[in-house]
């Protein structure tokens, strides 16, 4: 069922790709294949609008970029420029990488929201050097709900300018698409939905694979451990690195099985290694319990039978649910 939905979702994206340059929204439930479908949309959109010269993918979290730029290379079979703070190129490519990231002189780029927005609003010549290579791009902005609230208005203004003055197409992607009605009522009206509302509701209904249980009581680690103890594979997401560290120490002593810890403070190479180990254990149906900060809740392709999430804004809870029964197994 999940693969059928992904094919349908990608097909709907391809249909819309033939349209002209503009502001687009791509709304799709977690696990429906937005990453690959959006890339297929971008390729087809560039072919239909030959003035477009490349693709720029923007994501808010390093864990998403780390995963997706490698997926892009597999699909496109060409080198993809990965540009974010902790990326380490091979030593022999260091000078070439430095020059390319200063100019963004590559057909396909995966970068962070920080790099993207700082380049758009920078006053220094070094950061502004990228701007000429932002023109005529299909720009995919993943997890659009993470656009910083205090800077939303200027960001929306500059995204509109990229489309109207710079010959770009901008695609806002999310499972929990934000409304900008209170910030800029015209922006929402300008956006074209790649998946229209009836089809979007169809995908969300067909992909309803989790049940939510909400508790407003204060839980201690012993109570959390009792709940997790009923499962061989679980994910617990908390709001701070301090809690994730405390939870790992407490829960790994209270619940039998193999325990793993993830947070944004880990060295990127170590975090990638841990995520790969977790994926392999999940694929092999081995014991696997993870406690993590929000670093795991958006865009990371992990599939647990049970997820616990510390109380948080609704979009974070929905994103966390995307790590539960992701493949419908």
Coordinates of N, CA, C and O in Angstrom, one line a residue, residues 166-262:
X166 N 14.1 37.1 -10.2 CA 15.3 36.3 -10.4 C 15.0 35.0 -11.3 O 16.0 34.2 -11.4
X167 N 13.8 34.8 -11.8 CA 13.6 33.7 -12.6 C 13.6 32.3 -12.0 O 14.0 31.3 -12.6
X168 N 13.3 32.3 -10.7 CA 13.3 31.0 -9.9 C 11.9 30.4 -9.8 O 10.9 31.1 -9.9
X169 N 11.8 29.1 -9.5 CA 10.6 28.5 -8.9 C 11.0 28.2 -7.5 O 12.1 27.6 -7.2
X170 N 10.1 28.4 -6.5 CA 10.3 28.1 -5.1 C 9.2 27.1 -4.7 O 8.0 27.4 -4.9
X171 N 9.6 26.0 -4.1 CA 8.6 25.0 -3.6 C 8.8 24.9 -2.1 O 9.8 24.6 -1.6
X172 N 7.7 25.1 -1.4 CA 7.7 25.0 0.1 C 7.1 23.6 0.4 O 6.0 23.3 0.1
X173 N 7.9 22.8 1.1 CA 7.5 21.4 1.3 C 7.3 21.1 2.8 O 8.1 21.5 3.6
X174 N 6.3 20.4 3.1 CA 6.1 20.0 4.6 C 4.9 19.0 4.7 O 4.0 19.0 3.8
X175 N 4.9 18.2 5.8 CA 3.8 17.4 6.1 C 2.8 18.3 7.0 O 1.6 18.0 7.1
X176 N 3.4 19.3 7.6 CA 2.6 20.3 8.4 C 2.8 21.7 7.9 O 3.5 22.5 8.5
X177 N 2.2 21.9 6.7 CA 2.4 23.2 6.0 C 1.9 24.4 6.8 O 0.7 24.4 7.3
X178 N 2.7 25.4 7.0 CA 2.3 26.6 7.7 C 1.4 27.5 6.9 O 1.5 27.5 5.7
X179 N 0.5 28.2 7.6 CA -0.3 29.3 6.9 C 0.4 30.6 7.3 O 0.7 30.9 8.4
X180 N 0.6 31.4 6.2 CA 1.2 32.8 6.4 C 0.2 33.9 6.3 O 0.5 35.0 6.1
X181 N -1.1 33.5 6.6 CA -2.2 34.4 6.4 C -2.0 35.7 7.3 O -2.3 36.8 6.9
X182 N -1.6 35.5 8.5 CA -1.4 36.6 9.5 C -0.2 37.4 9.2 O -0.1 38.5 9.8
X183 N 0.7 36.9 8.4 CA 2.0 37.6 8.1 C 1.9 38.3 6.8 O 2.3 39.5 6.7
X184 N 1.5 37.6 5.8 CA 1.3 38.1 4.4 C 0.2 37.4 3.7 O 0.4 36.3 3.2
X185 N -1.0 38.0 3.7 CA -2.2 37.3 3.2 C -2.0 37.0 1.7 O -2.5 36.1 1.1
X186 N -1.2 37.9 1.0 CA -1.1 37.7 -0.5 C -0.2 36.5 -0.8 O -0.3 35.9 -1.9
X187 N 0.7 36.1 0.1 CA 1.7 35.1 -0.2 C 0.9 33.7 -0.4 O 1.2 33.0 -1.3
X188 N 0.0 33.4 0.5 CA -0.7 32.2 0.4 C -1.5 32.1 -0.9 O -1.6 31.1 -1.5
X189 N -2.0 33.2 -1.3 CA -2.8 33.3 -2.5 C -1.9 33.0 -3.8 O -2.4 32.5 -4.8
X190 N -0.7 33.5 -3.7 CA 0.2 33.3 -4.8 C 0.7 31.8 -5.0 O 1.1 31.4 -6.0
X191 N 0.7 31.1 -3.9 CA 1.2 29.7 -3.9 C 0.2 28.8 -4.6 O -1.0 28.8 -4.4
X192 N 0.8 28.0 -5.5 CA 0.1 26.9 -6.2 C 0.3 25.6 -5.5 O 1.5 25.2 -5.3
X193 N -0.8 24.9 -5.2 CA -0.6 23.6 -4.6 C -0.3 22.5 -5.6 O -1.1 22.3 -6.5
X194 N 0.9 21.9 -5.4 CA 1.2 20.8 -6.4 C 0.3 19.6 -6.2 O -0.2 19.0 -7.2
X195 N -0.1 19.3 -4.9 CA -1.1 18.3 -4.6 C -2.3 19.1 -4.2 O -2.3 19.8 -3.1
X196 N -3.4 19.1 -4.9 CA -4.6 19.9 -4.5 C -5.2 19.3 -3.2 O -4.9 18.2 -2.8
X197 N -6.1 20.1 -2.6 CA -6.7 19.7 -1.3 C -7.3 18.3 -1.2 O -7.1 17.5 -0.4
X198 N -8.3 18.0 -2.2 CA -8.9 16.7 -2.1 C -7.9 15.6 -2.2 O -8.0 14.6 -1.5
X199 N -6.9 15.7 -3.1 CA -5.9 14.6 -3.2 C -5.0 14.6 -2.0 O -4.6 13.5 -1.6
X200 N -4.7 15.7 -1.4 CA -3.9 15.7 -0.2 C -4.6 15.0 0.9 O -4.0 14.2 1.7
X201 N -5.9 15.3 1.1 CA -6.8 14.6 2.1 C -6.8 13.1 1.8 O -6.7 12.3 2.8
X202 N -6.9 12.7 0.6 CA -6.8 11.3 0.2 C -5.5 10.6 0.7 O -5.5 9.6 1.3
X203 N -4.4 11.3 0.4 CA -3.1 10.7 0.8 C -3.0 10.6 2.3 O -2.5 9.6 2.9
X204 N -3.4 11.6 3.0 CA -3.4 11.6 4.5 C -4.2 10.5 5.1 O -3.9 9.8 6.0
X205 N -5.4 10.3 4.5 CA -6.4 9.3 5.0 C -5.8 7.9 4.7 O -5.9 7.0 5.6
X206 N -5.3 7.7 3.5 CA -4.8 6.4 3.2 C -3.5 6.0 4.0 O -3.3 4.8 4.2
X207 N -2.8 7.0 4.4 CA -1.5 6.8 5.1 C -1.7 6.9 6.6 O -0.7 7.0 7.3
X208 N -2.9 6.8 7.1 CA -3.1 6.9 8.6 C -2.7 5.6 9.2 O -3.4 4.7 9.3
X209 N -1.5 5.6 9.8 CA -0.9 4.4 10.2 C -0.5 4.4 11.7 O 0.0 3.4 12.2
X210 N -0.9 5.5 12.4 CA -0.6 5.6 13.8 C -1.8 6.0 14.7 O -2.7 6.6 14.2
X211 N -1.7 5.6 16.0 CA -2.7 6.1 16.9 C -2.0 7.0 17.9 O -0.9 6.7 18.3
X212 N -2.7 8.1 18.3 CA -2.1 9.0 19.3 C -2.7 8.8 20.6 O -3.9 8.6 20.7
X213 N -1.9 8.8 21.7 CA -2.4 8.7 23.1 C -1.7 9.9 23.8 O -0.5 10.0 23.7
X214 N -2.5 10.8 24.4 CA -1.9 12.0 25.0 C -2.1 11.9 26.5 O -3.2 11.6 27.0
X215 N -1.0 12.2 27.3 CA -1.1 12.3 28.7 C -0.5 13.6 29.2 O 0.5 14.1 28.7
X216 N -1.3 14.3 30.0 CA -0.8 15.6 30.5 C -0.2 15.5 31.9 O 0.1 16.5 32.6
X217 N 0.0 14.3 32.4 CA 0.6 14.1 33.7 C 2.1 14.2 33.5 O 2.7 14.1 32.4
X218 N 2.8 14.4 34.7 CA 4.3 14.4 34.7 C 4.8 13.0 34.8 O 4.5 12.3 35.8
X219 N 5.6 12.5 33.9 CA 6.1 11.1 34.0 C 7.5 11.1 34.5 O 8.3 12.0 34.1
X220 N 7.9 10.1 35.3 CA 9.3 9.9 35.6 C 9.9 8.8 34.7 O 9.1 8.2 33.9
X221 N 11.2 8.6 34.8 CA 11.8 7.7 33.9 C 11.4 6.3 34.1 O 11.3 5.5 33.2
X222 N 11.0 5.9 35.4 CA 10.5 4.6 35.7 C 9.2 4.3 34.9 O 9.0 3.2 34.4
X223 N 8.3 5.3 34.9 CA 7.1 5.1 34.2 C 7.3 5.0 32.6 O 6.6 4.2 32.0
X224 N 8.2 5.8 32.1 CA 8.5 5.7 30.7 C 9.1 4.3 30.4 O 8.7 3.7 29.4
X225 N 10.0 3.8 31.3 CA 10.6 2.5 31.1 C 9.5 1.4 31.1 O 9.6 0.5 30.3
X226 N 8.5 1.5 31.9 CA 7.4 0.5 32.0 C 6.7 0.4 30.6 O 6.4 -0.7 30.1
X227 N 6.5 1.6 30.0 CA 5.8 1.6 28.7 C 6.7 1.1 27.6 O 6.2 0.3 26.8
X228 N 7.9 1.5 27.6 CA 8.9 1.1 26.5 C 9.1 -0.4 26.7 O 9.3 -1.1 25.7
X229 N 9.1 -1.0 27.9 CA 9.4 -2.4 28.1 C 8.5 -3.4 27.4 O 8.9 -4.5 27.2
X230 N 7.4 -2.9 26.9 CA 6.5 -3.8 26.1 C 6.9 -3.9 24.7 O 6.2 -4.7 23.9
X231 N 7.9 -3.2 24.2 CA 8.3 -3.2 22.8 C 9.8 -3.6 22.7 O 10.6 -3.3 23.5
X232 N 10.1 -4.2 21.5 CA 11.5 -4.5 21.2 C 12.2 -3.3 20.5 O 13.4 -3.2 20.6
X233 N 11.4 -2.4 19.9 CA 12.0 -1.3 19.2 C 11.2 0.0 19.5 O 10.0 0.0 19.2
X234 N 11.9 1.0 20.0 CA 11.1 2.2 20.4 C 12.0 3.4 20.2 O 13.2 3.3 20.2
X235 N 11.3 4.5 20.1 CA 12.0 5.8 20.0 C 11.3 6.8 21.0 O 10.1 6.9 21.1
X236 N 12.2 7.5 21.8 CA 11.7 8.5 22.8 C 12.3 9.8 22.4 O 13.6 9.9 22.3
X237 N 11.5 10.8 22.2 CA 12.0 12.1 21.8 C 11.7 13.1 22.9 O 10.6 13.3 23.4
X238 N 12.8 13.8 23.3 CA 12.7 14.8 24.4 C 13.1 16.2 23.8 O 13.6 16.3 22.7
X239 N 12.9 17.3 24.6 CA 13.1 18.6 24.1 C 14.5 19.2 24.3 O 14.8 20.2 23.7
X240 N 15.3 18.6 25.1 CA 16.6 19.2 25.4 C 17.7 18.1 25.4 O 17.4 16.9 25.7
X241 N 18.9 18.5 25.1 CA 20.0 17.6 25.1 C 20.3 17.1 26.6 O 20.7 15.9 26.7
X242 N 20.0 17.9 27.6 CA 20.2 17.5 29.0 C 19.3 16.3 29.3 O 19.7 15.3 29.9
X243 N 18.0 16.4 28.9 CA 17.0 15.4 29.1 C 17.4 14.1 28.4 O 17.2 13.0 28.9
X244 N 17.9 14.3 27.1 CA 18.2 13.1 26.4 C 19.4 12.3 27.0 O 19.4 11.1 27.0
X245 N 20.3 13.1 27.6 CA 21.5 12.4 28.2 C 21.0 11.7 29.5 O 21.4 10.6 29.8
X246 N 20.2 12.4 30.3 CA 19.6 11.8 31.5 C 18.8 10.6 31.2 O 18.9 9.6 31.9
X247 N 18.0 10.7 30.2 CA 17.1 9.6 29.8 C 17.9 8.4 29.3 O 17.5 7.3 29.7
X248 N 18.9 8.6 28.6 CA 19.8 7.5 28.1 C 20.4 6.8 29.3 O 20.3 5.5 29.3
X249 N 20.9 7.5 30.2 CA 21.5 6.9 31.4 C 20.5 6.1 32.2 O 20.7 5.0 32.7
X250 N 19.3 6.7 32.4 CA 18.3 6.0 33.2 C 17.6 4.8 32.5 O 17.5 3.7 33.0
X251 N 17.2 5.1 31.3 CA 16.4 4.0 30.6 C 17.3 2.9 30.2 O 16.8 1.7 30.1
X252 N 18.5 3.1 29.8 CA 19.4 2.0 29.4 C 19.6 1.0 30.6 O 19.9 -0.2 30.4
X253 N 19.5 1.5 31.8 CA 19.6 0.7 33.0 C 18.3 0.0 33.4 O 18.3 -1.1 34.0
X254 N 17.2 0.6 33.0 CA 15.8 0.1 33.4 C 15.2 -0.9 32.3 O 14.4 -1.7 32.7
X255 N 15.6 -0.7 31.0 CA 15.0 -1.5 30.0 C 16.0 -2.3 29.3 O 17.0 -1.8 28.8
X256 N 15.8 -3.6 29.2 CA 16.8 -4.5 28.5 C 16.8 -4.2 27.0 O 15.8 -3.8 26.5
X257 N 17.9 -4.4 26.4 CA 18.0 -4.3 24.9 C 19.1 -3.3 24.6 O 19.8 -2.8 25.5
X258 N 19.3 -3.1 23.3 CA 20.4 -2.2 22.8 C 19.9 -0.8 22.7 O 18.9 -0.5 22.1
X259 N 20.6 0.1 23.4 CA 20.2 1.5 23.5 C 21.1 2.5 22.7 O 22.3 2.2 22.6
X260 N 20.5 3.5 22.1 CA 21.3 4.5 21.3 C 20.8 5.9 21.6 O 19.7 6.1 22.0
X261 N 21.7 6.8 21.5 CA 21.4 8.2 21.8 C 21.8 9.1 20.6 O 22.8 8.9 20.0
X262 N 20.9 10.1 20.3 CA 21.1 11.0 19.2 C 20.8 12.4 19.7 O 19.9 12.7 20.4

